[in-house]
Amino acid sequence: MMKASTQHEHMSAAGRDLDEAEVLRVENLAAHLHTGGGVVRAVDGVSFSLRKGETLCIVGESGCGKSMTALAILGLLPRPAGRIVSGRVVLAGVGDLAMLSAEAMRKVRGRSISMVFQEPMTSLNPVFRIGWQISEAILMHEAIGREAARARAIAMLELVGIPSPETRYDAYPHQLSGGMRQRVMIAIALACQPQVMLADEPTTALDVTIQAQILRLMNRLKTETGSSLLLITHDLGVVAQMATRVCVMYAGVIVEEADVGALFARPLHPYTRGLLAAIPTSRSGGARGKLSTIAGMVPNLARLEPGCRFAARCPDVHDRCRMAEPPLAAPEGAGEGGRGVRCWLHLSAGPVAPALEAAP
Amino acid sequence: MSDATVPVQDATESRTRHVLRTTFASWPAKLSLVVLTLALACAIAPSLIAPRDAFLQDLSLRLLPPAWEPRGQALYWLGTDQLGRDTVARIIHGARITLLVSVLAVVVSAVIGIAAGLAAGFYRGLTDAIILRLIDMQLAFPLILLVIAVVAVVGPSLTNLVIVMGLSGWPRFARIVRGSVLTVRHLEFVDAARAIGASQFRMMAHHILPNIMSAIIVYASFEVARMILLEATLSFLGLGVQPPTPTWGGMISEGRRYVNQSWTVAIAPGIAIAAVILAFNILGDALRDALDPQLEDRT
């Protein structure tokens, strides 16, 4: 216990540079995967900040580094290939997670920050009762008795909207549907009342009606428990329903950051515009018309060309895009709070603008 | 469309029951159960079951043929050995040592093998490489030679035998466990456990081991059969449990010299070995089928 408390003091010292309202700030985070095909820069200098009670959505297509960002924050990068190479992950009251030892990080996971995975069908251990699995999460972090943990677990089951929680406590995962299992996963993630819950595509594996239920549930729980939500998704519908702020990721970097309203009202980056155009609407042609797509593929993150990462697919590409990578900066004439875009179109036309971050 | 309508059944009951019912569904499995129960009963209380003292020598009755042959005596169903000891009694007493040694040896190799296999499959990297090379080294070394060397140094006691046999079995166990761990460790519930702060030991003990237990149980049942055979081989070579303690392998070894005068002395314990091994293998097969969800006929 002594060790833990001294460590805690040290941590809170490191966490002091967070604003009052901030619970999680990621600064210039870079995570590399060392594979047979070279070093994949899966997360290449990502910065964002999550405020108390806020939902931050990270949106982007497959392979753009969203999940890797989440895993890097939790210290769960695949080993031995994955490694955080630079940057800070500052969690309120804890400090820089990237600097913690494996054991200290283990104590943080589940207690101060937790995660809900994409696949509810396989995220629960098939050989244990769900109640046991929730109790386990509590007992790992808190010195309370089995009975107390059981009571808490039942309360959690009730909180996530599982009917007759007393009976369900003794159910096995295979006896529950996908939606119910995801509720259990959320109960596990929230069992120790973490400040931040990460959710990596929590509704992708569920059917549409259940998706809506789970999203509503997460919104409700966020308000009730006062935790903040970092939601990773590729579904702009989910973003519109859930987000306070949005970060659009492409090829390992954030290309646009904005409040949700501003993003949908006036998307700036060509990639964001492409994503929004690709949403099927009742006007976009129905049976006759083709859905809009963004041509091309995400570039190979092991062999990045110089210049803007989106240049090869960008409809508005010009010479400058191929020469240098734009920084993530406030767009020209931005009055809107905290908006950022990584595109030369929206940066002052002069010589390369001073970057907000260390230029590569 | 509500996701709240799946009824909760009592699942432990149904799972255990289901496995038992499926395992013993066929008649060979039922017969195997009878054979093993009999063997177990002999092992637990040989004096209650045996018709007479297994150690009582009577040179006037040496090498009697079985009861149904012309020279046979009605009370000695399977005849007697070269010292006039009753073969039936000796087989029944032999079950105790044979099964004890085999099961303990499997326990020893399971403990070492599970620990090594878990470590190799979970940590991968250097740990994995070292353990795999150890496995290769041991499997490349002739077992009998190893046992001869060890017994020559420490002497052929029951404990030594169990340890040596146990050590001979761990590499196979470790391989099976390692393979199973590799398939389980990437399932999401292991990552999920990590994400709520489970320690490495906890992940291995609570999240990986229970999920590979069926493979271990099935392999152990085959391994018991192999150990019975190994014990018989070692006894046959005179490296096993020493006389006068009866073991099945030792009986074959002693009896083979008199096989012309009384064939049952060597053949009868051989049949006992074959029957028990067959029973273990059939049950192992049935258990594997019952525990394998892909072969399950229910939804």
XYZ file of C-alpha atoms in Angstrom, chain A residues 74 76 106 109-110 113-115 117-119 122-129 132-133 136-137 140-141 146 163 167-168 171-172 174-177 179-180 183 185 188-189 207 209-210 213, chain B residues 1-15 123-125 185-200 202-203 205-212 298:
90
model
C -4.664 1.341 -22.357
C -2.633 -3.093 -24.609
C -2.622 -3.073 -14.651
C -7.010 -0.571 -16.205
C -10.534 -1.357 -15.171
C -10.071 3.649 -17.431
C -11.747 0.662 -19.008
C -12.724 -0.654 -22.374
C -14.736 -4.383 -27.130
C -16.347 -4.828 -30.487
C -17.317 -8.462 -30.320
C -16.411 -13.646 -27.634
C -15.528 -10.975 -25.087
C -16.926 -12.927 -22.160
C -15.203 -16.005 -20.822
C -17.477 -18.880 -21.891
C -16.764 -21.082 -18.874
C -17.748 -18.675 -16.112
C -21.080 -17.242 -15.039
C -18.728 -14.053 -11.442
C -17.060 -12.122 -14.229
C -14.061 -10.482 -10.571
C -13.645 -7.036 -12.090
C -9.497 -7.163 -8.623
C -9.484 -3.498 -7.736
C -17.391 -11.728 -2.128
C -34.116 -7.901 -16.409
C -31.279 -14.773 -11.796
C -29.056 -13.574 -14.616
C -26.274 -17.262 -16.314
C -23.494 -18.318 -18.649
C -23.948 -18.587 -24.158
C -27.380 -18.172 -22.625
C -27.452 -14.475 -23.492
C -28.017 -12.747 -26.802
C -27.118 -7.312 -27.023
C -27.352 -8.737 -23.520
C -24.703 -4.931 -21.693
C -19.489 -6.045 -21.001
C -17.926 -4.984 -16.311
C -16.321 -1.873 -17.783
C -28.218 -5.670 -35.211
C -32.432 -2.168 -33.149
C -30.073 -3.460 -30.490
C -30.640 0.366 -27.368
C -37.016 -8.043 -31.178
C -36.248 -7.511 -27.538
C -32.890 -8.887 -26.554
C -34.148 -9.790 -23.127
C -36.156 -12.881 -23.876
C -33.568 -15.643 -23.689
C -34.572 -17.902 -20.808
C -32.030 -18.741 -18.163
C -31.655 -22.474 -17.719
C -29.622 -24.136 -15.057
C -26.525 -24.619 -17.119
C -24.020 -26.356 -14.831
C -26.388 -29.217 -14.433
C -27.061 -29.560 -18.090
C -23.424 -29.182 -19.102
C 4.656 -15.473 -22.910
C 5.893 -16.642 -26.320
C 9.255 -15.188 -27.329
C -5.001 -16.501 -25.889
C -6.122 -14.340 -28.775
C -9.817 -14.702 -28.059
C -11.326 -11.444 -27.026
C -12.269 -12.426 -23.506
C -8.578 -12.691 -22.693
C -8.015 -9.168 -24.016
C -11.125 -8.070 -22.172
C -9.735 -9.507 -18.938
C -6.518 -7.625 -19.567
C -8.501 -4.464 -20.196
C -10.105 -4.618 -16.765
C -6.717 -5.045 -15.129
C -6.296 -8.798 -14.703
C -2.767 -9.882 -13.831
C -0.912 -12.306 -16.057
C -5.018 -14.389 -13.329
C -5.388 -14.444 -17.090
C -5.380 -19.385 -14.284
C -8.882 -18.002 -14.745
C -9.252 -17.205 -18.388
C -7.021 -19.555 -20.346
C -6.673 -22.735 -18.275
C -10.395 -23.414 -17.754
C -10.949 -23.012 -21.460
C -8.378 -25.624 -22.428
C -27.439 -30.076 -29.894
